Coordinates of C-alpha atoms and ligand atoms in Angstrom, one line a residue:
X25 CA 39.1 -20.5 -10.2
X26 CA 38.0 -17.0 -11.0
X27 CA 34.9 -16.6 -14.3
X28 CA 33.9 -13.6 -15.5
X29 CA 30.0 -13.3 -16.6
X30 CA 29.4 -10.5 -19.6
X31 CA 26.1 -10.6 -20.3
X32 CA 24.1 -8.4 -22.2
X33 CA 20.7 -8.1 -20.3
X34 CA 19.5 -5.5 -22.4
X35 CA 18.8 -7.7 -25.3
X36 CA 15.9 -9.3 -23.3
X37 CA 14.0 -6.0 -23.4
X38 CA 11.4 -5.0 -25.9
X39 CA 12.6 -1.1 -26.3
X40 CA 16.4 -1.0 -27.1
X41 CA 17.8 1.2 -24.2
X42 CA 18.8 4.3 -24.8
X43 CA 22.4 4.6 -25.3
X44 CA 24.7 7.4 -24.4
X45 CA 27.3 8.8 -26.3
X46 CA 29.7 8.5 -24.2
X47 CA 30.0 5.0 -24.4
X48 CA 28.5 3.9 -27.5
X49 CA 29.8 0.0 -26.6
X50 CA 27.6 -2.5 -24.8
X51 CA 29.1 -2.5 -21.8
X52 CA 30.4 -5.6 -20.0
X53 CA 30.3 -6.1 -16.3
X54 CA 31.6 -8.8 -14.0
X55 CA 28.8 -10.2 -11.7
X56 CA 30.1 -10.5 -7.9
X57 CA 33.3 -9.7 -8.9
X58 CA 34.6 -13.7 -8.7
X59 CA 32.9 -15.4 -11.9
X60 CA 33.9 -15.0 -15.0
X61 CA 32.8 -16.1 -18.7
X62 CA 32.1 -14.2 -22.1
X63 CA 28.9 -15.3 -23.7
X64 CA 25.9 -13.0 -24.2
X65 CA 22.4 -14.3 -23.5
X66 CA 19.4 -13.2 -26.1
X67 CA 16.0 -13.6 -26.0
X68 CA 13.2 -12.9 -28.8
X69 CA 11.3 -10.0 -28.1
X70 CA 8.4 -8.9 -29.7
X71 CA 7.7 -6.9 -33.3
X72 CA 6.0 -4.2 -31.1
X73 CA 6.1 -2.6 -27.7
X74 CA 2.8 -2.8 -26.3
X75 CA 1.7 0.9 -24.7
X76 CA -1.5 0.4 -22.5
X77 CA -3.3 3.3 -24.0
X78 CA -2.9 3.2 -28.0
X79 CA -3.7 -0.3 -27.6
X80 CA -5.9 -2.0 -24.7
X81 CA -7.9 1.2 -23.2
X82 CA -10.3 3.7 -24.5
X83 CA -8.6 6.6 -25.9
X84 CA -9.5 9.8 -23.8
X85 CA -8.4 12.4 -26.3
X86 CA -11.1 10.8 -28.7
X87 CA -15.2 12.0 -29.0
X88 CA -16.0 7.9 -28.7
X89 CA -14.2 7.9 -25.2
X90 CA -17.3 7.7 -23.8
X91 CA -18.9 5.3 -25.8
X92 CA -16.0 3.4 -25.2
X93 CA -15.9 3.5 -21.1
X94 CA -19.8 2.9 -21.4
X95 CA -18.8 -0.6 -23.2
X96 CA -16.0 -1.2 -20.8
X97 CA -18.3 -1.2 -18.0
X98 CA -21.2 -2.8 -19.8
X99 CA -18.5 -6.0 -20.2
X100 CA -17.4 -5.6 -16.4
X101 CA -20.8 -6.0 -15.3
X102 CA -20.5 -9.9 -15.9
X103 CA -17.5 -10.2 -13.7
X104 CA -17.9 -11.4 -10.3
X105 CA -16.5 -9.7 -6.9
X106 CA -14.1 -12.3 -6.4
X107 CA -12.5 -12.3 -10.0
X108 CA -11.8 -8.6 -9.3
X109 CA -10.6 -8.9 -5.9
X110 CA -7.7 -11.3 -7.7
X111 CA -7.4 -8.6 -10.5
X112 CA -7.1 -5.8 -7.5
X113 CA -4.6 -8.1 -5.8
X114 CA -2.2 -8.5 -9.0
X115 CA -2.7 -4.7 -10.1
X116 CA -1.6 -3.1 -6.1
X117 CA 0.9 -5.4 -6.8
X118 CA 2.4 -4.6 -9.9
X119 CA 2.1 -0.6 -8.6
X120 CA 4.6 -1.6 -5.6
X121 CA 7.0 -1.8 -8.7
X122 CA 9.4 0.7 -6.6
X123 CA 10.3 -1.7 -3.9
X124 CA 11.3 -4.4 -6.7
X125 CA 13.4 -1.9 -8.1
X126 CA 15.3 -1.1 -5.1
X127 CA 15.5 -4.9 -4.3
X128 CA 17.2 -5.5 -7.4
X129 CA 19.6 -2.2 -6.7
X130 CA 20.6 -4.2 -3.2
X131 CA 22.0 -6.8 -5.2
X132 CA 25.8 -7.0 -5.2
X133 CA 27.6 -6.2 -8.8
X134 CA 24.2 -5.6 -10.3
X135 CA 23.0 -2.6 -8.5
X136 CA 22.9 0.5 -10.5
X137 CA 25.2 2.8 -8.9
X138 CA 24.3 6.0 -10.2
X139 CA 21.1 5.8 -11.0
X140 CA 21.8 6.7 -14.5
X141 CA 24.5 4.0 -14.4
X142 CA 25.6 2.4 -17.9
X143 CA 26.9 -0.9 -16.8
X144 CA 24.5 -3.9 -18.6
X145 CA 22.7 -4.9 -15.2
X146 CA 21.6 -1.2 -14.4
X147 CA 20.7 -0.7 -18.0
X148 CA 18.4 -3.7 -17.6
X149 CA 17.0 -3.4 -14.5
X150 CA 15.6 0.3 -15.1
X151 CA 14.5 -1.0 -18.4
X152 CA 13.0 -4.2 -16.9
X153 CA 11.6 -1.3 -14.5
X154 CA 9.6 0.8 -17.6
X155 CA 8.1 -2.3 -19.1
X156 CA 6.8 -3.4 -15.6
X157 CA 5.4 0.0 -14.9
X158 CA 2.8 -0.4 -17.9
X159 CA 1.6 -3.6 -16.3
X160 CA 0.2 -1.3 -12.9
X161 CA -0.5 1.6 -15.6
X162 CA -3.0 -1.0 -17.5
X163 CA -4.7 -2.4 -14.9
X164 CA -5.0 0.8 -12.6
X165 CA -6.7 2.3 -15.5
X166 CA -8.8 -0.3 -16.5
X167 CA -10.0 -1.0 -13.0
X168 CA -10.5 2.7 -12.2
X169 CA -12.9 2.5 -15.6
X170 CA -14.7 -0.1 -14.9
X171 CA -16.3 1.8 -11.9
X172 CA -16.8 -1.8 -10.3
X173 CA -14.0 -1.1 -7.5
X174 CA -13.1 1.2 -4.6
X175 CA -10.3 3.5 -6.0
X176 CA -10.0 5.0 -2.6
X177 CA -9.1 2.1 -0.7
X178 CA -7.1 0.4 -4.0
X179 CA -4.7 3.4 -3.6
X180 CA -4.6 3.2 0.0
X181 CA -3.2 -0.3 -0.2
X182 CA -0.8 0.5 -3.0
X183 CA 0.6 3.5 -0.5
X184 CA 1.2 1.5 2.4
X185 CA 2.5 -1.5 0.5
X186 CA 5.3 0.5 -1.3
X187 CA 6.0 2.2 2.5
X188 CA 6.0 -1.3 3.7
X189 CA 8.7 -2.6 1.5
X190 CA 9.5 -6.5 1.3
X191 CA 12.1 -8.6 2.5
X192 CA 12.4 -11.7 0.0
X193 CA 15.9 -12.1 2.0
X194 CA 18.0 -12.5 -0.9
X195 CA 20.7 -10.7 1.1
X196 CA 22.8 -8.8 -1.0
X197 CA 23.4 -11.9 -3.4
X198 CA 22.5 -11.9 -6.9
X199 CA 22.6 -15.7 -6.8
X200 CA 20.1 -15.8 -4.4
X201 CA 18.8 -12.6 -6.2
X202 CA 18.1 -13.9 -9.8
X203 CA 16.8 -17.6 -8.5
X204 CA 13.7 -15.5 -6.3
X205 CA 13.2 -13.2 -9.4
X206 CA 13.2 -16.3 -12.0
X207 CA 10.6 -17.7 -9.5
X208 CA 8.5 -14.6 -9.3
X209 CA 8.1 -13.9 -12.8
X210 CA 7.2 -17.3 -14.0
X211 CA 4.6 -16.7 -10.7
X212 CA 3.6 -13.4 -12.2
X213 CA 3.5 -14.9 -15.8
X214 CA 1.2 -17.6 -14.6
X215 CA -1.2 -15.6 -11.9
X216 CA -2.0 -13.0 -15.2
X217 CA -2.4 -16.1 -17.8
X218 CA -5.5 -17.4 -15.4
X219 CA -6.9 -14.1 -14.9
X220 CA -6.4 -13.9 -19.0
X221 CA -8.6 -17.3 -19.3
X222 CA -11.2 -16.5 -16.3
X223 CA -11.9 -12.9 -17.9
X224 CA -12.5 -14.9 -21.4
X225 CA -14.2 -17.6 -19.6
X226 CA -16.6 -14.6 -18.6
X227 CA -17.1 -13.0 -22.1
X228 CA -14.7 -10.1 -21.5
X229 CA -12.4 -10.5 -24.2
X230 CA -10.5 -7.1 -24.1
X231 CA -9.6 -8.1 -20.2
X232 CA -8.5 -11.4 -21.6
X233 CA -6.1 -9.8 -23.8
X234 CA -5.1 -6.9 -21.1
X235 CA -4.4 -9.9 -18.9
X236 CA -3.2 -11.8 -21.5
X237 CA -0.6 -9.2 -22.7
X238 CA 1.1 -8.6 -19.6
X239 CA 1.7 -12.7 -18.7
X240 CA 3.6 -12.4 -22.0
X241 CA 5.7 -9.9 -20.7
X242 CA 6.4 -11.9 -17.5
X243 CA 7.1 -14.9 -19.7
X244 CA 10.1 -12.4 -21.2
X245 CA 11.5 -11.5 -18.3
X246 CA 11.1 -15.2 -16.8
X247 CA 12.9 -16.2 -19.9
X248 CA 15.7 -13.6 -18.8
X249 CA 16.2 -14.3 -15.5
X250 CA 16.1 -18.0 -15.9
X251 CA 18.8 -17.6 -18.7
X252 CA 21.2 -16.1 -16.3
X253 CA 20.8 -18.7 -13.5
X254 CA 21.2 -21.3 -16.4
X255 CA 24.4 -19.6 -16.7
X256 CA 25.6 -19.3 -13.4
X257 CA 24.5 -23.0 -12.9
X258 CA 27.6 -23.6 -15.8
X259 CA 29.7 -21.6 -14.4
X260 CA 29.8 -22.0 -10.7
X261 CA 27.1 -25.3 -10.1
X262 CA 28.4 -25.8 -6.5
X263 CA 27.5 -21.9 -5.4
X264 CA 24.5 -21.9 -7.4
X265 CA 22.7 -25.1 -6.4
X266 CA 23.7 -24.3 -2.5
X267 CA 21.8 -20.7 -2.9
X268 CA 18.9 -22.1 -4.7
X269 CA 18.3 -24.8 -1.9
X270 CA 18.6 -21.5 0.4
X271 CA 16.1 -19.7 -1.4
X272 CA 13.6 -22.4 -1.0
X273 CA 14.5 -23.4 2.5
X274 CA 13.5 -19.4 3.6
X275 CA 10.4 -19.9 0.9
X276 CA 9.7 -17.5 -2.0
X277 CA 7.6 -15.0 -0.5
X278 CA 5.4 -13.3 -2.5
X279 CA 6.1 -9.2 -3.4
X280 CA 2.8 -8.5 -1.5
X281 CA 3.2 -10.3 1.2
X282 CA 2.9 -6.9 3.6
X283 CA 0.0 -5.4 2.0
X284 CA -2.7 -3.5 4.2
X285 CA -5.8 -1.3 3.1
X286 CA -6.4 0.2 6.5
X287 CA -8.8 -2.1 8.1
X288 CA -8.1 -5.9 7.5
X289 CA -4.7 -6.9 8.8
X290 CA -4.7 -10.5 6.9
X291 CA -6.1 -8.9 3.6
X292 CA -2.9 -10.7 2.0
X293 CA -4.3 -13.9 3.4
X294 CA -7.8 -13.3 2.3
X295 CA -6.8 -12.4 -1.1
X296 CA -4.7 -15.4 -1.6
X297 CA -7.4 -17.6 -0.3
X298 CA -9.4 -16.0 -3.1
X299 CA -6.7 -16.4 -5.6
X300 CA -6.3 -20.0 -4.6
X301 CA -10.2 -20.9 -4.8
X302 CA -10.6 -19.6 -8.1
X303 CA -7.5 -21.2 -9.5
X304 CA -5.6 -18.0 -10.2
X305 CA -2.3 -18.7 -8.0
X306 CA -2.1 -21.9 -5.9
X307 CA -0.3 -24.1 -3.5
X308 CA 0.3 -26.1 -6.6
X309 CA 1.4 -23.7 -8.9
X310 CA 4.2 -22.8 -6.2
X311 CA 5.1 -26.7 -6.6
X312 CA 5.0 -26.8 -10.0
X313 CA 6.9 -23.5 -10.6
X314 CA 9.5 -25.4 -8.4
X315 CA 9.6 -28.4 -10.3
X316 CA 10.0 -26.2 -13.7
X317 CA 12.9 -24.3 -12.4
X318 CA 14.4 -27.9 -11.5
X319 CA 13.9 -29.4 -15.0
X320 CA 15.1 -26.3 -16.6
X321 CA 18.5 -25.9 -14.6
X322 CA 18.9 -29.5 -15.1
X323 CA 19.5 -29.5 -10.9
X324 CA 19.2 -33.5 -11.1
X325 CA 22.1 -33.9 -13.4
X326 CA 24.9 -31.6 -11.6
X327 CA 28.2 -33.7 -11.1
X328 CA 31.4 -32.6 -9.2
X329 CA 29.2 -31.3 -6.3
X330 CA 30.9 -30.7 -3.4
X331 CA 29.4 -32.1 0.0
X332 CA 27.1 -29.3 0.6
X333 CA 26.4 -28.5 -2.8
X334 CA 24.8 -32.6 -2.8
X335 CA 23.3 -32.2 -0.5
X336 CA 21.7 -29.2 -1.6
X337 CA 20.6 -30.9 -5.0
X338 CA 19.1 -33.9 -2.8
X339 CA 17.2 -31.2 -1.2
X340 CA 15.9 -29.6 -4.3
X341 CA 15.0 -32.2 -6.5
X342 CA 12.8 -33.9 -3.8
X343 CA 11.0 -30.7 -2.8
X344 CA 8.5 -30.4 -5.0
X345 CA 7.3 -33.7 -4.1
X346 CA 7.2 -33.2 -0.4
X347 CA 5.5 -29.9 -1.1
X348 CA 2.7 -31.8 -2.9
X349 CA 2.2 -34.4 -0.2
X350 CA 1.7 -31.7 2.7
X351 CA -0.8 -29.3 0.4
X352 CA -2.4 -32.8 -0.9
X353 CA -3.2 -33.8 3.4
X354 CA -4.1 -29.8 4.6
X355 CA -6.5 -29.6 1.4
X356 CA -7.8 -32.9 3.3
X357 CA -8.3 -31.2 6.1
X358 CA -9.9 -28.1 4.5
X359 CA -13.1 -26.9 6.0
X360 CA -15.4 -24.4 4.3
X361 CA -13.9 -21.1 4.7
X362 CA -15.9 -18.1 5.5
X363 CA -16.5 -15.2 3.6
X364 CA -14.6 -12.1 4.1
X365 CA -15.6 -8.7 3.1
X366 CA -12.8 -6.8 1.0
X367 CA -12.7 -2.5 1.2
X368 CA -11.4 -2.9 -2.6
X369 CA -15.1 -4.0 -4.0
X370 CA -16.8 -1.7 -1.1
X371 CA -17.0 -4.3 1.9
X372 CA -18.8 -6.7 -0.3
X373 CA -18.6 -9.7 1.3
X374 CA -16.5 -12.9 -0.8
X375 CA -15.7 -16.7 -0.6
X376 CA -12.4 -17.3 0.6
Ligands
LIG418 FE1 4.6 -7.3 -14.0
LIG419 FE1 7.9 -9.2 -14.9

């Protein structure tokens, strides 16, 4: 049997995209050319479009510019190393937002052809594009003002990382395609909500709402992209629960996963380490994130499966589980880690 999907991902997106005249209709597009249904999926989005310099950093065309960086920094001073080597880790990688991009333009049916395509999908993903560029726009700034961080060595790492690419091996398939990229931004959404609460936790309020602003963007586009798994989970279960076992069989690996500064060649080790000590993204969230996605694709319930496609929901639903057990016994095992220095906060040496 053959389904047709017509969304309209643009309606997820805070700015309305910008619409040609030469073709004034949303368009419709079929999704891997063999499903096919008619319903268009909408999100709220917000009353205003946050842009990072009107509203979160000191405005430079201003005479209180200065005054203004001067209380930026006197509010950064209360921020420990390892808080910013998390807040370094999320910012180079929100900046490799060009190899995202191009991971979404691999995706069969989706990609955008032309560049200035006006199918939905490449309407979306180059407006999904602009609103995650802001997120590495805020923080770069903010981090470059602060004056607490290595600027030198930040943009090293963002320039190798973007040459290095990923591989979340999503082959080609926008099944396997939007299940990594509704895991990612709920990641994303939750890595920036803990940064949000640790920067408040110190008494930097203006980083809690930086922070804070740009989880609620992630939360959007998790919203999205779990909206059109939900959707392909109606219209083709068996497919979709067989690609989201294969996701998580290969593992969600993270965007950067390959990232290098020049002189440490496990920096994405030791900044997860960090990330995992101070409770910013963990082993557990990874579980949980899991166990979320399987609640809200109602994996348990699927009927009609095919052989495989039980077996892939057996796999799934006791996943989470299993991945609890195994982080529960090597946190059992955990010795004290060393410290490690990191070239982002000038060789400073940190707790992993
Ligand atoms: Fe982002
Ligand atoms: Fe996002």
């Amino acid at each position: 049997m053959a389904y047709r999907v017509a969304l309209q991902p643009e309606s997820f997106l805070c700015f309305p995209p910008v619409r040609s005249k030469r073709n004034a209709r949303s368009p419709r597009v079929s999704m891997a050319s063999s499903i096919r249904s008619s319903s268009a999926i909408k999100v709220e989005t917000p009353k205003k479009p946050f842009i990072p310099h009107e509203d979160f950093l000191p405005d430079c065309s201003s005479e209180a510019f200065y005054d203004e960086v001067k209380e930026l920094r006197e509010r950064s001073k209360e921020i420990p190393d390892d808080y910013f080597v998390c807040l370094v880790g999320d910012m180079v990688t929100e900046e490799a937002l060009p190899t995202y991009q191009t991971m979404l333009n691999t995706l069969d049916g989706i990609r955008d052809e032309t560049g200035a395509s006006l199918t939905s999908w490449a309407i979306w993903t180059r407006a999904w594009t602009a609103e995650e560029n802001r997120h590495g726009d805020l923080l770069n700034k903010y981090l470059y003002l602060s004056g607490r961080v290595d600027m030198k060595q930040i943009e090293k790492t963002i320039q190798y990382l973007i040459g290095s690419g990923m591989d979340p091996r999503t082959e080609n398939n926008p099944y396997l395609g939007f299940i990594y990229t509704s895991f990612q931004e709920r990641a994303t959404f939750i890595s920036h909500g803990n940064t949000a609460r640790l920067a408040k936790e110190r008494g930097d309020l203006k980083l809690a709402q930086i922070c804070g602003i740009i989880a609620s963007d992630e939360k959007r586009h998790e919203t999205a992209y779990t909206k059109i798994v939900e959707k392909l989970f109606e219209i083709d279960p068996d497919d979709t629960v067989i690609a989201f076992a294969d996701m998580m069989k290969k593992k969600i690996s993270m965007p950067a996963h390959l990232m290098y500064d020049g002189r440490d060649d496990n920096l994405f080790e030791h900044f997860s380490a960090v990330a995992q000590r101070l409770g910013v993204y963990t082993a557990k969230d990874y579980a949980d994130i899991l166990e979320f996605l399987v609640t809200r694709w109602k994996v348990g319930d699927l009927t009609g499966l095919s052989e495989k496609g039980n077996k892939a929901q057996d796999f799934i639903c006791n996943l989470a589980p299993r991945i609890r057990r195994l982080e529960e016994r090597a946190h059992g095992r955990a010795k004290k880690a060393p410290t490690v220095p990191f070239s982002w906060i000038f060789d400073r040496e940190v707790q992993q």
